Every structure is written in structure tokens, then in C-alpha cells.
CSV table of C-alpha atoms in Angstrom, one decimal:
chain,number,residue,atom,x,y,z
A,1,MET,CA,13.5,2.4,-25.8
A,2,SER,CA,13.7,4.9,-23.0
A,3,GLN,CA,15.8,4.0,-19.9
A,4,ALA,CA,14.4,6.8,-17.7
A,5,THR,CA,13.0,4.4,-15.1
A,6,ALA,CA,15.6,1.6,-15.5
A,7,THR,CA,16.6,1.2,-11.9
A,8,ARG,CA,19.5,-0.9,-10.9
A,9,TYR,CA,17.3,-3.4,-9.0
A,10,PRO,CA,13.8,-4.7,-10.0
A,11,LEU,CA,10.7,-2.9,-8.7
A,12,VAL,CA,8.3,-5.0,-6.7
A,13,LEU,CA,4.7,-3.7,-6.2
A,14,VAL,CA,2.9,-5.0,-3.1
A,15,PRO,CA,-0.9,-4.4,-2.8
A,16,GLY,CA,-2.9,-3.5,0.3
A,17,MET,CA,-5.8,-5.3,2.0
A,18,LEU,CA,-8.1,-7.0,-0.5
A,19,GLY,CA,-5.3,-6.5,-3.1
A,20,PHE,CA,-4.7,-8.5,-6.2
A,21,ILE,CA,-2.6,-8.6,-9.4
A,22,ARG,CA,-5.3,-8.6,-12.0
A,23,LEU,CA,-9.1,-9.3,-11.8
A,24,LEU,CA,-10.0,-10.7,-15.2
A,25,PHE,CA,-8.4,-8.0,-17.4
A,26,TYR,CA,-8.3,-5.2,-14.7
A,27,PRO,CA,-4.9,-4.6,-13.0
A,28,TYR,CA,-4.6,-3.3,-9.4
A,29,TRP,CA,-1.8,-0.9,-10.5
A,30,PHE,CA,-3.8,0.5,-13.4
A,31,GLY,CA,-1.4,2.1,-16.0
A,32,ILE,CA,1.5,2.1,-13.5
A,33,VAL,CA,3.3,-1.1,-14.4
A,34,SER,CA,3.1,-0.3,-18.1
A,35,ALA,CA,4.4,3.2,-17.6
A,36,LEU,CA,7.3,2.0,-15.6
A,37,ARG,CA,8.2,-0.7,-18.1
A,38,ARG,CA,8.1,1.8,-21.0
A,39,GLY,CA,10.9,3.6,-19.2
A,40,GLY,CA,13.0,0.5,-19.0
A,41,ALA,CA,12.2,-0.7,-15.5
A,42,VAL,CA,11.9,-4.4,-14.5
A,43,VAL,CA,8.6,-4.6,-12.6
A,44,PHE,CA,6.9,-7.3,-10.7
A,45,ALA,CA,3.4,-6.9,-9.3
A,46,VAL,CA,3.1,-9.6,-6.6
A,47,GLN,CA,0.2,-11.2,-4.7
A,48,VAL,CA,0.1,-11.9,-0.9
A,49,SER,CA,-2.8,-12.9,1.3
A,50,PRO,CA,-5.6,-10.3,0.5
A,51,ILE,CA,-6.7,-10.4,4.2
A,52,ASN,CA,-4.2,-11.3,6.9
A,53,SER,CA,-1.7,-9.9,9.3
A,54,SER,CA,1.2,-7.8,8.0
A,55,GLU,CA,3.6,-10.4,9.4
A,56,VAL,CA,2.0,-13.3,7.5
A,57,ARG,CA,1.9,-11.2,4.3
A,58,GLY,CA,5.5,-10.2,4.9
A,59,GLU,CA,6.7,-13.8,5.1
A,60,GLN,CA,4.8,-14.5,1.8
A,61,LEU,CA,6.5,-11.4,0.3
A,62,LEU,CA,10.0,-12.7,1.4
A,63,ALA,CA,9.3,-15.9,-0.5
A,64,ARG,CA,8.3,-14.0,-3.6
A,65,ILE,CA,11.4,-11.7,-3.3
A,66,GLU,CA,13.7,-14.8,-3.1
A,67,ALA,CA,12.1,-16.2,-6.3
A,68,ILE,CA,12.5,-12.8,-8.1
A,69,LEU,CA,16.2,-12.6,-7.1
A,70,ARG,CA,16.7,-16.1,-8.4
A,71,GLU,CA,14.8,-15.4,-11.6
A,72,THR,CA,16.5,-12.1,-12.4
A,73,GLY,CA,19.9,-12.6,-10.9
A,74,ALA,CA,19.5,-9.3,-9.1
A,75,GLN,CA,21.0,-8.9,-5.7
A,76,LYS,CA,18.2,-6.7,-4.3
A,77,VAL,CA,14.8,-5.3,-5.0
A,78,ASN,CA,13.0,-2.0,-4.6
A,79,LEU,CA,9.7,-2.4,-2.8
A,80,PHE,CA,6.6,-0.3,-3.3
A,81,GLY,CA,3.8,-0.9,-0.9
A,82,HIS,CA,0.3,0.5,-1.1
A,83,SER,CA,-1.8,0.8,2.1
A,84,GLN,CA,-1.1,-2.4,4.2
A,85,GLY,CA,1.4,-3.3,1.5
A,86,SER,CA,3.6,-0.7,3.1
A,87,LEU,CA,3.6,-2.6,6.4
A,88,THR,CA,4.2,-5.8,4.5
A,89,ALA,CA,7.2,-4.3,2.7
A,90,ARG,CA,8.6,-2.9,5.9
A,91,TYR,CA,8.5,-6.3,7.5
A,92,ALA,CA,10.4,-7.9,4.6
A,93,ALA,CA,13.0,-5.1,4.7
A,94,ALA,CA,13.5,-5.5,8.4
A,95,LYS,CA,13.9,-9.2,8.2
A,96,ARG,CA,16.1,-9.3,5.1
A,97,PRO,CA,17.7,-5.9,4.6
A,98,ASP,CA,20.3,-7.6,2.4
A,99,TRP,CA,17.5,-8.4,-0.1
A,100,VAL,CA,16.0,-4.9,-0.2
A,101,ALA,CA,17.4,-1.7,-1.6
A,102,SER,CA,14.5,0.6,-0.8
A,103,VAL,CA,11.0,0.6,0.6
A,104,THR,CA,8.5,3.2,-0.6
A,105,SER,CA,5.2,3.5,1.3
A,106,VAL,CA,2.3,4.8,-0.8
A,107,ALA,CA,-0.6,5.8,1.5
A,108,GLY,CA,0.7,3.4,4.1
A,109,PRO,CA,-0.9,3.3,7.6
A,110,ASN,CA,2.5,3.5,9.2
A,111,HIS,CA,1.0,4.7,12.5
A,112,GLY,CA,-2.4,2.9,12.1
A,113,SER,CA,-5.7,3.9,10.5
A,114,GLU,CA,-8.5,5.7,12.3
A,115,LEU,CA,-10.9,3.9,10.1
A,116,ALA,CA,-9.7,0.5,11.5
A,117,ASP,CA,-10.0,2.0,15.0
A,118,TYR,CA,-13.6,3.0,14.3
A,119,LEU,CA,-14.4,-0.5,13.1
A,120,GLN,CA,-12.7,-2.1,16.1
A,121,LYS,CA,-14.9,0.0,18.4
A,122,ASN,CA,-18.2,-0.3,16.6
A,123,TYR,CA,-17.8,-3.8,15.0
A,124,PRO,CA,-15.8,-5.9,17.4
A,125,HIS,CA,-14.9,-9.3,16.0
A,126,ASP,CA,-16.9,-11.2,18.6
A,127,SER,CA,-20.1,-9.2,18.2
A,128,ALA,CA,-22.9,-10.0,15.7
A,129,LYS,CA,-22.1,-7.0,13.6
A,130,GLY,CA,-18.4,-7.9,13.6
A,131,ARG,CA,-19.2,-11.5,12.5
A,132,VAL,CA,-21.3,-10.2,9.7
A,133,LEU,CA,-18.6,-7.8,8.6
A,134,SER,CA,-16.0,-10.7,8.7
A,135,ALA,CA,-18.3,-12.9,6.6
A,136,VAL,CA,-18.7,-10.1,4.0
A,137,LEU,CA,-15.0,-9.6,3.8
A,138,ARG,CA,-14.3,-13.3,3.4
A,139,ALA,CA,-16.9,-13.5,0.7
A,140,VAL,CA,-15.4,-10.6,-1.1
A,141,ALA,CA,-11.9,-12.2,-0.9
A,142,TRP,CA,-13.3,-15.5,-2.2
A,143,VAL,CA,-14.9,-13.8,-5.2
A,144,MET,CA,-11.8,-11.8,-5.9
A,145,GLY,CA,-9.8,-15.1,-5.7
A,146,VAL,CA,-12.1,-16.6,-8.4
A,147,LEU,CA,-11.7,-13.6,-10.6
A,148,GLU,CA,-7.9,-13.3,-10.1
A,149,THR,CA,-6.0,-14.0,-13.4
A,150,GLY,CA,-2.6,-12.7,-12.5
A,151,TYR,CA,-1.7,-15.1,-9.7
A,152,ARG,CA,-1.2,-18.8,-10.2
A,153,GLY,CA,0.4,-19.9,-6.9
A,154,PRO,CA,-1.0,-21.9,-3.9
A,155,LYS,CA,-4.2,-20.8,-2.1
A,156,LEU,CA,-3.4,-17.9,0.3
A,157,PRO,CA,-4.8,-18.0,3.8
A,158,VAL,CA,-7.4,-15.4,5.0
A,159,ASP,CA,-7.6,-14.1,8.6
A,160,VAL,CA,-10.0,-11.2,8.9
A,161,HIS,CA,-9.3,-10.5,12.6
A,162,ALA,CA,-5.5,-10.6,12.2
A,163,SER,CA,-5.8,-8.2,9.3
A,164,HIS,CA,-7.9,-5.8,11.2
A,165,GLN,CA,-5.7,-5.8,14.2
A,166,SER,CA,-2.7,-5.2,12.0
A,167,LEU,CA,-4.2,-1.9,10.8
A,168,THR,CA,-5.5,-0.4,14.1
A,169,THR,CA,-3.4,2.3,15.9
A,170,GLU,CA,-2.7,-0.2,18.7
A,171,GLY,CA,-1.8,-3.0,16.3
A,172,VAL,CA,0.6,-0.8,14.3
A,173,ALA,CA,2.2,0.6,17.4
A,174,LEU,CA,3.1,-3.0,18.4
A,175,PHE,CA,4.4,-3.6,14.9
A,176,ASN,CA,6.5,-0.5,15.0
A,177,GLN,CA,8.1,-1.5,18.3
A,178,ARG,CA,9.4,-4.6,16.5
A,179,TYR,CA,10.1,-3.0,13.1
A,180,PRO,CA,10.9,0.8,13.6
A,181,GLN,CA,13.1,1.2,10.5
A,182,GLY,CA,12.3,4.4,8.7
A,183,LEU,CA,9.9,5.8,11.2
A,184,PRO,CA,10.0,9.5,12.2
A,185,ASP,CA,10.9,10.4,15.8
A,186,THR,CA,8.2,13.0,16.0
A,187,TRP,CA,4.6,13.0,14.8
A,188,GLY,CA,4.4,14.5,11.4
A,189,GLY,CA,8.1,14.5,10.9
A,190,GLN,CA,10.3,12.6,8.5
A,191,GLY,CA,12.2,9.4,9.3
A,192,PRO,CA,15.8,8.5,8.4
A,193,GLU,CA,16.4,8.2,4.7
A,194,GLU,CA,18.5,5.0,5.2
A,195,VAL,CA,18.6,2.3,7.8
A,196,ASN,CA,20.7,-0.9,7.5
A,197,GLY,CA,21.4,-0.1,3.9
A,198,VAL,CA,17.7,0.2,3.0
A,199,ARG,CA,16.4,3.6,1.7
A,200,TYR,CA,12.9,4.6,3.0
A,201,TYR,CA,10.4,6.9,1.2
A,202,SER,CA,6.7,7.7,1.4
A,203,TRP,CA,4.0,9.7,-0.2
A,204,SER,CA,0.2,10.1,0.4
A,205,GLY,CA,-2.8,12.2,-0.5
A,206,THR,CA,-5.7,14.0,1.2
A,207,LEU,CA,-9.3,14.6,0.3
A,208,GLN,CA,-9.5,18.2,-1.0
A,209,PRO,CA,-12.9,19.8,-1.9
A,210,GLY,CA,-12.7,21.3,-5.4
A,211,LYS,CA,-10.0,18.9,-6.5
A,212,THR,CA,-10.6,15.3,-5.3
A,213,ASP,CA,-14.4,15.7,-5.7
A,214,ARG,CA,-14.1,17.0,-9.3
A,215,GLY,CA,-12.8,15.7,-12.6
A,216,ALA,CA,-13.3,12.0,-13.3
A,217,ASN,CA,-14.0,11.4,-9.6
A,218,LEU,CA,-17.5,12.6,-10.2
A,219,PHE,CA,-18.0,9.1,-11.8
A,220,ASP,CA,-15.9,7.2,-9.3
A,221,GLY,CA,-17.8,5.2,-6.6
A,222,THR,CA,-14.6,4.5,-4.5
A,223,ASN,CA,-14.1,8.3,-4.1
A,224,ARG,CA,-17.6,8.5,-2.5
A,225,SER,CA,-16.6,5.6,-0.2
A,226,CYS,CA,-13.5,7.4,0.9
A,227,ARG,CA,-15.5,10.5,1.7
A,228,LEU,CA,-17.8,8.4,3.8
A,229,PHE,CA,-14.9,6.7,5.6
A,230,ALA,CA,-13.2,10.1,6.3
A,231,ARG,CA,-16.0,10.9,8.7
A,232,THR,CA,-14.5,8.3,11.1
A,233,PHE,CA,-11.3,10.3,11.5
A,234,VAL,CA,-10.8,12.4,14.7
A,235,ARG,CA,-7.1,13.1,15.2
A,236,GLU,CA,-6.6,13.7,11.5
A,237,ALA,CA,-10.0,14.9,10.6
A,238,GLY,CA,-9.8,16.9,7.3
A,239,HIS,CA,-6.3,15.5,6.7
A,240,CYS,CA,-6.8,12.0,5.4
A,241,ASP,CA,-7.4,10.2,2.1
A,242,GLY,CA,-10.4,8.4,3.5
A,243,MET,CA,-8.6,5.5,5.0
A,244,VAL,CA,-5.1,6.7,6.1
A,245,GLY,CA,-4.2,10.0,7.8
A,246,ARG,CA,-1.7,12.4,6.3
A,247,TYR,CA,0.8,12.2,9.1
A,248,SER,CA,0.2,8.6,9.9
A,249,SER,CA,1.5,7.8,6.4
A,250,HIS,CA,5.0,9.3,7.1
A,251,LEU,CA,8.0,7.0,6.6
A,252,GLY,CA,11.6,7.9,5.7
A,253,THR,CA,11.9,10.7,3.3
A,254,VAL,CA,8.4,12.2,2.8
A,255,ILE,CA,8.1,13.1,-0.9
A,256,GLY,CA,4.6,14.6,-0.4
A,257,ASP,CA,1.6,14.1,1.9
A,258,GLU,CA,-1.1,16.3,0.4
A,259,TYR,CA,-1.4,15.2,-3.2
A,260,PRO,CA,-5.1,15.6,-4.3
A,261,LEU,CA,-5.7,11.8,-4.3
A,262,ASP,CA,-7.9,9.6,-2.3
A,263,HIS,CA,-6.8,6.2,-1.1
A,264,PHE,CA,-7.7,4.4,-4.3
A,265,ASP,CA,-6.7,7.3,-6.7
A,266,ILE,CA,-3.2,7.1,-5.4
A,267,VAL,CA,-2.6,3.8,-7.3
A,268,ASN,CA,-4.8,4.9,-10.2
A,269,GLN,CA,-7.6,2.5,-9.5
A,270,SER,CA,-11.2,2.7,-10.8
A,271,LEU,CA,-9.8,2.7,-14.4
A,272,GLY,CA,-7.8,5.8,-13.8
A,273,LEU,CA,-10.8,8.0,-12.7
A,274,VAL,CA,-9.0,10.5,-10.5
A,275,GLY,CA,-9.7,14.0,-9.3
A,276,LYS,CA,-9.1,17.4,-10.9
A,277,GLY,CA,-5.5,17.7,-12.2
A,278,ALA,CA,-4.2,14.6,-10.5
A,279,ASP,CA,-1.7,12.3,-12.1
A,280,PRO,CA,-0.8,9.3,-9.8
A,281,VAL,CA,1.1,7.5,-12.6
A,282,ARG,CA,3.6,10.4,-12.8
A,283,LEU,CA,4.4,10.0,-9.1
A,284,PHE,CA,5.6,6.4,-9.7
A,285,VAL,CA,7.5,7.3,-12.8
A,286,GLU,CA,9.3,10.2,-11.1
A,287,HIS,CA,10.1,8.1,-8.1
A,288,ALA,CA,11.6,5.4,-10.3
A,289,GLN,CA,13.8,8.1,-11.7
A,290,ARG,CA,14.7,9.2,-8.2
A,291,LEU,CA,15.7,5.6,-7.3
A,292,LYS,CA,17.7,5.3,-10.5
A,293,ALA,CA,19.6,8.5,-9.6
A,294,ALA,CA,20.3,7.2,-6.1
A,295,GLY,CA,21.9,4.1,-7.7
A,296,VAL,CA,19.3,1.6,-6.6
């Protein structure tokens, strides 16, 4: 068996908003967990509240990390967070750096999401439209909970307003004041590679005509959604994956911020239907190899 991705510490994958481990037979990290395990990695896909604040999700993640450390005998874990999972992972690392060897942000809104700002402005939580949107999201979370077959823990709380606030530019700015580890000093720059013994990395994608709208994405409904969501972006118009801006995603060492991948492609969702020439699974495998070479 190959040991190419056999990192020193287990890999823990943290999903974003409305995330899951497995819906019936369909995994959130489609093809990624199996590829990492084939290379010798010890991998845990975890579940936290699908809709809640990054802090609440972070506390749930800390409890899961503690259980993993106890189960494996490892001293630390490597965290991979997709979307809001990045903020969740950052919280856990800031609170318990002794438990975390690295944090890798995958399309994480580390400076907020312009889509969340648009929804806050046009669908405020105390308006009729906002209440309808909240009801829809709660219903989706309930259905996903019924279909979830990878999680068998206690029922996880849902708070739509707290989740939304956690993703706005304003909400993330407050989060960043409390937990600045790994953030760049300048917009569009790179952050420190290591803080308090924790290594920080990030990568993200952008919508690119001729690439992200070709190939298997021609049959991918989530790609169409990302293209619609991208219209809400102003500051990073033309430089986003549909939900997170290119520069907003930066954290620690930036491995890349213009991969031809939308917000869902980057974790190989929609049964691996991705744009022309894209290979999101390879990014995870190569990063595991990078972490192994770094001794974590």
C-alpha cells in the first residue's frame, strides 16, 4: 500500500454550511477521502451543526478532535475546512493550538462573503423575505438530517441568523479580531505560515469562462447556481467562485487562488462533475503530501 499521503497526524475534514458526512450513499467529500486513504492517510470526515455560528461549530469540532485524539492516540490533527468549515477550523486551532498541527482553508470566507452581504441587505432576518428564507434553510437542514447516514451523534442545533451573521463581511471582521491567526496583513497578500505552532494554508478557485462552464459542469446544476450567485459580488466581481472571493479566501500560505473550480467543484461535489481540465481530488492528495513533507 502506498504511503504517499501518510501524514504524521490524522486528517480531519470539516464541511461548510449545510454540510454533511454522507447523504444516503453520497459523501460530501466525493472521492477525496478514499483517495487520501489509498495513499496511507488516516482520515476523519466530521459533522458539526449544518447551520450555526462558526463559534458554536468550532466548539463542536473541538469535542470531535478530542475524541479522535483519544481514539487514535495521536497528539494533534491536521484540519481541512471547506467554506464555513475554514472558520470553524480556525476557531478550534485558536482555542487549542496544542491539538492542531495545521489548518487548511479550502474556499474559506476568511474575510467574509459578498453573497452573505447581499442576502443581509435584501433578505434581513426580521423581514418577511428573510423569514421565508430562514424557513427554507431550516427545512433543507431537517431533510438533510433525515438523509444523513454518516453521523450518529446527538441532534445538532440550528441557528440560521447566527450562521448568516458569521459569514458576512462584518461578522467575519469581528471573528478575525478575536482569532487573527494566519491572516494576511494586506488585502490579497499571504499570511504567516505558522502561528503558535500551527501551520496555515489556503487554496480557492474562480469562475472562468471556457473552463468552469465546460466539461462535466455542463450537466452540473450547482455550477449554474454559482454563476447566479456571482452576480452579487462587487468588490471581487469576476474574481470569485460564486460564493467566496479570490482574495477573501487567503489564509497563511496561499497555494493557489485561481483554480478553475466553483465553490462546490473544489470539494468534488455533484458526483465529481467539474469543469474542463479540473482535478480537485489531486489538490487534496498533493497537499497531504506537502503536510507529510513538513513533518505533520
